Short mmCIF file of C-alpha atoms in Angstrom, two decimals:
data_model
loop_
_atom_site.label_atom_id
_atom_site.label_comp_id
_atom_site.label_asym_id
_atom_site.label_seq_id
_atom_site.Cartn_x
_atom_site.Cartn_y
_atom_site.Cartn_z
CA UNK A 1 17.31 25.76 9.47
CA UNK A 2 14.29 26.01 7.51
CA UNK A 3 15.91 24.01 4.85
CA UNK A 4 16.25 20.78 7.25
CA UNK A 5 12.63 21.00 8.44
CA UNK A 6 11.35 21.29 4.84
CA UNK A 7 14.06 18.63 3.56
CA UNK A 8 12.43 16.21 6.89
CA UNK A 9 8.45 17.17 5.17
CA UNK A 10 9.70 16.74 1.75
CA UNK A 11 11.07 13.08 2.42
CA UNK A 12 7.81 12.47 4.74
CA UNK A 13 5.30 13.64 2.77
CA UNK A 14 7.12 10.93 0.06
CA UNK A 15 7.42 8.40 2.27
CA UNK A 16 3.83 8.84 3.39
CA UNK A 17 2.96 8.50 -0.37
CA UNK A 18 5.33 5.88 -0.87
CA UNK A 19 2.35 3.86 2.13
CA UNK A 20 -0.62 4.82 0.09
CA UNK A 21 -0.37 3.15 -2.73
CA UNK A 22 0.64 0.40 -0.41
CA UNK A 23 -1.65 0.78 2.26
CA UNK A 24 -5.03 1.65 -0.33
CA UNK A 25 -5.54 -2.03 -1.11
CA UNK A 26 -4.81 -3.13 2.48
CA UNK A 27 -7.93 0.05 3.40
CA UNK A 28 -10.14 -0.90 0.34
CA UNK A 29 -9.59 -5.00 1.65
CA UNK A 30 -10.52 -4.45 4.93
CA UNK A 31 -13.18 -1.33 4.28
CA UNK A 32 -14.79 -3.05 1.26
CA UNK A 33 -14.34 -6.28 1.59
CA UNK A 34 -14.80 -6.58 5.19
CA UNK A 35 -11.70 -9.29 5.11
CA UNK A 36 -8.64 -8.78 7.07
CA UNK A 37 -5.70 -9.68 4.97
CA UNK A 38 -2.14 -9.09 6.96
CA UNK A 39 -0.89 -11.35 3.74
CA UNK A 40 -1.18 -7.04 1.88
CA UNK A 41 2.94 -6.90 2.23
CA UNK A 42 3.20 -10.41 -0.21
CA UNK A 43 1.55 -8.22 -3.07
CA UNK A 44 3.43 -5.34 -2.79
CA UNK A 45 6.76 -7.97 -2.94
CA UNK A 46 5.16 -9.44 -5.66
CA UNK A 47 5.98 -6.69 -6.75
CA UNK A 48 8.94 -5.32 -5.82
CA UNK A 49 10.41 -8.56 -7.35
CA UNK A 50 8.35 -8.75 -10.86
CA UNK A 51 10.49 -5.00 -10.85
CA UNK A 52 13.70 -6.33 -9.52
CA UNK A 53 13.62 -9.57 -12.23
CA UNK A 54 12.43 -7.68 -14.70
CA UNK A 55 15.16 -4.93 -14.56
CA UNK A 56 18.11 -6.97 -13.87
CA UNK A 57 17.24 -9.77 -15.68
CA UNK A 58 15.87 -9.18 -19.20
CA UNK A 59 16.96 -5.27 -19.09
CA UNK A 60 12.95 -3.76 -18.95
CA UNK A 61 13.13 0.02 -18.28
CA UNK A 62 11.70 1.34 -15.12
CA UNK A 63 8.63 2.40 -15.70
CA UNK A 64 7.88 -0.32 -18.14
CA UNK A 65 7.77 -2.23 -15.17
CA UNK A 66 5.52 -0.79 -13.22
CA UNK A 67 1.97 -1.34 -14.93
CA UNK A 68 3.54 -4.70 -15.56
CA UNK A 69 4.45 -4.93 -11.17
CA UNK A 70 0.56 -3.64 -11.41
CA UNK A 71 -0.37 -6.22 -13.88
CA UNK A 72 1.88 -9.13 -12.13
CA UNK A 73 0.11 -8.29 -8.47
CA UNK A 74 -3.11 -8.75 -9.74
CA UNK A 75 -3.32 -12.09 -10.99
CA UNK A 76 -1.49 -13.46 -8.65
CA UNK A 77 -3.80 -11.47 -5.78
CA UNK A 78 -7.25 -12.45 -7.80
CA UNK A 79 -5.82 -16.40 -8.21
CA UNK A 80 -5.56 -16.79 -4.62
CA UNK A 81 -8.93 -14.89 -4.06
CA UNK A 82 -10.22 -17.30 -6.11
CA UNK A 83 -9.08 -20.16 -4.68
CA UNK A 84 -8.25 -19.32 -1.21
CA UNK A 85 -9.57 -16.45 0.47
CA UNK A 86 -13.36 -16.53 -1.46
CA UNK A 87 -13.58 -19.37 1.23
CA UNK A 88 -13.25 -17.27 4.32
CA UNK A 89 -15.31 -14.09 4.17
CA UNK A 90 -17.32 -15.06 5.87
CA UNK A 91 -15.37 -16.71 8.59
CA UNK A 92 -14.24 -14.92 11.78
CA UNK A 93 -11.92 -12.45 11.94
CA UNK A 94 -9.69 -14.77 14.15
CA UNK A 95 -9.45 -16.96 11.01
CA UNK A 96 -8.82 -14.37 8.57
CA UNK A 97 -5.78 -12.88 10.70
CA UNK A 98 -4.98 -16.93 10.34
CA UNK A 99 -5.17 -17.19 7.56
CA UNK A 100 -3.36 -14.11 5.71
CA UNK A 101 -0.15 -14.30 8.69
CA UNK A 102 0.49 -18.17 7.30
CA UNK A 103 0.45 -17.26 3.91
CA UNK A 104 2.16 -14.67 4.74
CA UNK A 105 5.26 -16.97 7.00
CA UNK A 106 5.16 -18.79 3.31
CA UNK A 107 5.52 -16.03 1.20
CA UNK A 108 8.67 -14.66 2.41
CA UNK A 109 9.67 -18.86 3.10
CA UNK A 110 8.92 -18.89 -0.59
CA UNK A 111 10.66 -15.56 -0.68
CA UNK A 112 13.73 -16.64 0.46
CA UNK A 113 13.90 -19.43 -1.22
CA UNK A 114 13.74 -18.11 -5.29
CA UNK A 115 16.20 -14.91 -4.51
CA UNK A 116 17.46 -15.52 -1.54
CA UNK A 117 17.78 -13.94 2.07
CA UNK A 118 20.07 -10.10 1.06
CA UNK A 119 18.66 -7.20 -0.50
CA UNK A 120 17.82 -6.87 -3.88
CA UNK A 121 19.88 -4.30 -5.85
CA UNK A 122 17.68 -1.72 -8.29
CA UNK A 123 19.10 0.58 -10.49
CA UNK A 124 16.98 3.62 -11.63
CA UNK A 125 17.09 5.43 -15.33
CA UNK A 126 19.96 8.24 -14.62
CA UNK A 127 16.56 10.92 -15.14
CA UNK A 128 15.37 9.77 -11.67
CA UNK A 129 17.87 10.33 -9.23
CA UNK A 130 19.78 13.49 -8.50
CA UNK A 131 18.37 16.69 -6.51
CA UNK A 132 16.48 20.03 -8.18
CA UNK A 133 16.49 23.26 -6.98
CA UNK A 134 13.06 24.21 -5.91
CA UNK A 135 12.93 27.86 -4.05
CA UNK A 136 16.15 27.38 -2.75
CA UNK A 137 15.93 23.87 -0.92
CA UNK A 138 16.94 20.54 -3.23
CA UNK A 139 14.47 17.68 -4.16
CA UNK A 140 14.90 14.20 -4.13
CA UNK A 141 13.61 13.94 -8.14
CA UNK A 142 12.78 10.52 -7.39
CA UNK A 143 10.72 11.33 -4.13
CA UNK A 144 9.28 14.07 -6.41
CA UNK A 145 7.81 11.43 -9.08
CA UNK A 146 6.69 9.56 -5.99
CA UNK A 147 4.31 12.41 -4.82
CA UNK A 148 3.22 12.96 -8.76
CA UNK A 149 2.70 9.10 -8.87
CA UNK A 150 0.39 9.13 -5.81
CA UNK A 151 -1.88 12.60 -7.43
CA UNK A 152 -2.48 10.32 -10.08
CA UNK A 153 -3.08 7.35 -7.94
CA UNK A 154 -5.29 8.66 -6.21
CA UNK A 155 -7.42 10.94 -8.45
CA UNK A 156 -8.25 7.83 -10.35
CA UNK A 157 -8.88 4.77 -8.42
CA UNK A 158 -11.37 7.37 -6.06
CA UNK A 159 -13.06 7.97 -10.24
CA UNK A 160 -13.06 4.94 -10.20
CA UNK A 161 -15.78 3.45 -6.85
CA UNK A 162 -17.22 7.37 -7.00
CA UNK A 163 -18.02 7.70 -10.56
CA UNK A 164 -18.52 5.25 -11.92
CA UNK A 165 -20.82 2.01 -12.34
CA UNK A 166 -18.49 -0.73 -10.93
CA UNK A 167 -18.09 1.68 -8.01
CA UNK A 168 -21.74 1.89 -7.26
CA UNK A 169 -21.22 -2.39 -7.98
CA UNK A 170 -18.47 -2.18 -5.03
CA UNK A 171 -20.49 -0.19 -2.75
CA UNK A 172 -23.60 -2.21 -2.85
CA UNK A 173 -22.20 -5.04 -2.29
CA UNK A 174 -20.77 -4.16 0.45
CA UNK A 175 -23.83 -2.78 2.06
CA UNK A 176 -25.48 -5.50 0.84
CA UNK A 177 -25.17 -9.00 -1.23
CA UNK A 178 -28.43 -10.77 -1.12
CA UNK A 179 -29.91 -7.24 -2.81
CA UNK A 180 -27.10 -6.84 -4.98
CA UNK A 181 -26.70 -10.16 -6.31
CA UNK A 182 -31.29 -9.72 -7.17
CA UNK A 183 -30.51 -6.72 -9.10
CA UNK A 184 -28.23 -8.69 -11.63
CA UNK A 185 -25.13 -7.89 -9.85
CA UNK A 186 -22.40 -10.52 -9.74
CA UNK A 187 -21.12 -10.36 -6.51
CA UNK A 188 -18.29 -12.37 -6.81
CA UNK A 189 -16.88 -11.15 -9.77
CA UNK A 190 -17.15 -8.15 -7.97
CA UNK A 191 -14.88 -9.53 -5.32
CA UNK A 192 -12.47 -10.87 -7.02
CA UNK A 193 -12.00 -8.05 -9.09
CA UNK A 194 -11.64 -5.66 -5.49
CA UNK A 195 -9.55 -7.59 -4.60
CA UNK A 196 -7.33 -7.60 -7.76
CA UNK A 197 -7.32 -3.91 -8.14
CA UNK A 198 -5.92 -3.65 -4.45
CA UNK A 199 -3.39 -6.40 -4.56
CA UNK A 200 -1.96 -4.70 -7.86
CA UNK A 201 -1.29 -1.72 -6.00
CA UNK A 202 -0.90 -2.85 -3.49
CA UNK A 203 2.49 -4.19 -6.16
CA UNK A 204 3.40 -0.69 -7.53
CA UNK A 205 3.64 -0.01 -4.42
CA UNK A 206 6.08 -2.28 -4.01
CA UNK A 207 8.01 -1.54 -7.12
CA UNK A 208 7.91 2.25 -6.58
CA UNK A 209 9.32 1.49 -2.77
CA UNK A 210 12.46 -0.64 -3.48
CA UNK A 211 14.79 2.28 -4.13
CA UNK A 212 13.20 3.61 0.06
CA UNK A 213 12.03 0.47 1.18
CA UNK A 214 13.93 -1.66 0.06
CA UNK A 215 13.14 -5.06 -1.07
CA UNK A 216 14.07 -8.64 1.01
CA UNK A 217 12.15 -11.79 1.64
CA UNK A 218 11.27 -10.09 5.52
CA UNK A 219 9.11 -7.48 3.73
CA UNK A 220 5.87 -7.70 3.97
CA UNK A 221 7.03 -8.70 8.21
CA UNK A 222 8.96 -5.30 7.93
CA UNK A 223 5.97 -3.36 7.54
CA UNK A 224 2.92 -5.42 8.61
CA UNK A 225 2.65 -2.69 11.10
CA UNK A 226 3.63 0.40 9.00
CA UNK A 227 0.15 -0.49 6.87
CA UNK A 228 -2.26 -1.57 9.48
CA UNK A 229 -1.08 1.88 10.80
CA UNK A 230 -2.06 3.84 7.48
CA UNK A 231 -5.04 1.68 7.53
CA UNK A 232 -6.23 2.29 11.27
CA UNK A 233 -5.73 6.36 11.29
CA UNK A 234 -7.50 6.62 7.94
CA UNK A 235 -10.25 4.49 8.80
CA UNK A 236 -10.67 1.81 6.37
CA UNK A 237 -12.30 1.73 3.13
CA UNK A 238 -11.62 5.65 3.16
CA UNK A 239 -9.36 6.70 -0.30
CA UNK A 240 -9.26 10.07 1.84
CA UNK A 241 -8.34 9.33 5.19
CA UNK A 242 -5.71 6.66 3.84
CA UNK A 243 -4.54 9.13 2.31
CA UNK A 244 -4.40 11.88 5.24
CA UNK A 245 -2.89 9.47 7.23
CA UNK A 246 0.08 8.24 5.38
CA UNK A 247 1.00 11.79 4.98
CA UNK A 248 0.92 12.62 8.91
CA UNK A 249 2.50 9.01 9.85
CA UNK A 250 4.68 10.11 7.56
CA UNK A 251 5.65 12.90 8.07
CA UNK A 252 6.07 12.28 11.99
CA UNK A 253 8.10 9.39 10.99
CA UNK A 254 10.87 11.26 9.34
CA UNK A 255 10.82 14.16 11.38
CA UNK A 256 11.13 11.79 14.78
CA UNK A 257 13.89 9.68 13.71
CA UNK A 258 15.32 13.05 12.28
CA UNK A 259 15.40 14.94 14.88
CA UNK A 260 15.10 11.92 17.94
CA UNK A 261 16.59 8.86 16.50
CA UNK A 262 16.30 7.83 20.16
CA UNK A 263 12.97 7.49 20.61
CA UNK A 264 11.53 8.19 16.80
CA UNK A 265 10.32 5.20 16.27
CA UNK A 266 8.04 4.99 18.90
CA UNK A 267 6.73 8.58 17.86
CA UNK A 268 3.60 7.00 15.10
CA UNK A 269 2.83 4.48 17.78
CA UNK A 270 2.07 7.52 20.24
CA UNK A 271 0.44 9.64 17.26
CA UNK A 272 -1.96 6.46 16.50
CA UNK A 273 -2.59 6.27 19.75
CA UNK A 274 -3.99 9.97 20.08
CA UNK A 275 -5.79 9.86 16.71
CA UNK A 276 -7.79 7.53 17.61
CA UNK A 277 -9.49 8.56 20.83
CA UNK A 278 -11.45 11.79 19.17
CA UNK A 279 -11.62 9.46 16.49
CA UNK A 280 -12.00 5.82 16.75
CA UNK A 281 -13.66 4.77 13.99
CA UNK A 282 -10.71 6.42 12.06
CA UNK A 283 -10.04 9.74 10.82
CA UNK A 284 -12.48 9.44 7.86
CA UNK A 285 -14.34 5.70 9.31
CA UNK A 286 -17.12 5.01 8.70
CA UNK A 287 -19.00 6.00 12.21
CA UNK A 288 -20.68 2.75 14.49
#
């Protein structure tokens, strides 16, 4: 019984870690750039397909595909931000939602046309397959790898946004664009790089999640609500909030589906309501 409980908690932690990597980019765009981007899952799908193509068609090692998936998704995000997204920064939330959901359907149709409707196969390297015994409990090696990657990304992102000149420029641009521009900050460039960073993180999350979440053209629609839940519960723009929310929701989602499969998928929605009642801006969201 204890082994099952620890296994569920571990799987929930790994699942939540993966949700965090993908969702943190959405948290950045919504919290720091004030843009409701429901097409965020499409950038994760881009990273996933980049990983699959590199591995299955070009023979690139899995670990090497991860930074490439980040770069590909970031470049796609930057191009779309320069050509489309920046035109809607000052638009209403409804316009942003309609635009991004339309972009999502375009991405789904394009992926279906290019790669077909079926799930994409993934072949992890041998050293990431199997289990390792820790304190008498078997833990999946790949899930340990996911958790380690999330720890590294969290530390790096926190340092970037809190300790560097770029992070200071991002925070200043969000607080007051006109004052920031008057101080010599290129606000448009800062937003473009920030959007690319969020898209790249989604891409690396999509690549990491192929084995856990699967990959098919409906990916952006299938997991859209999960990404929004993480941002809503954690608080838009908060790295710590997104991490805590992703872990909580991941653990409860896995535990619910394991212990009460009849209503397991409903549990995280009930949990969201219970958490947002006392924390309407999210666990670490900005107070109005």
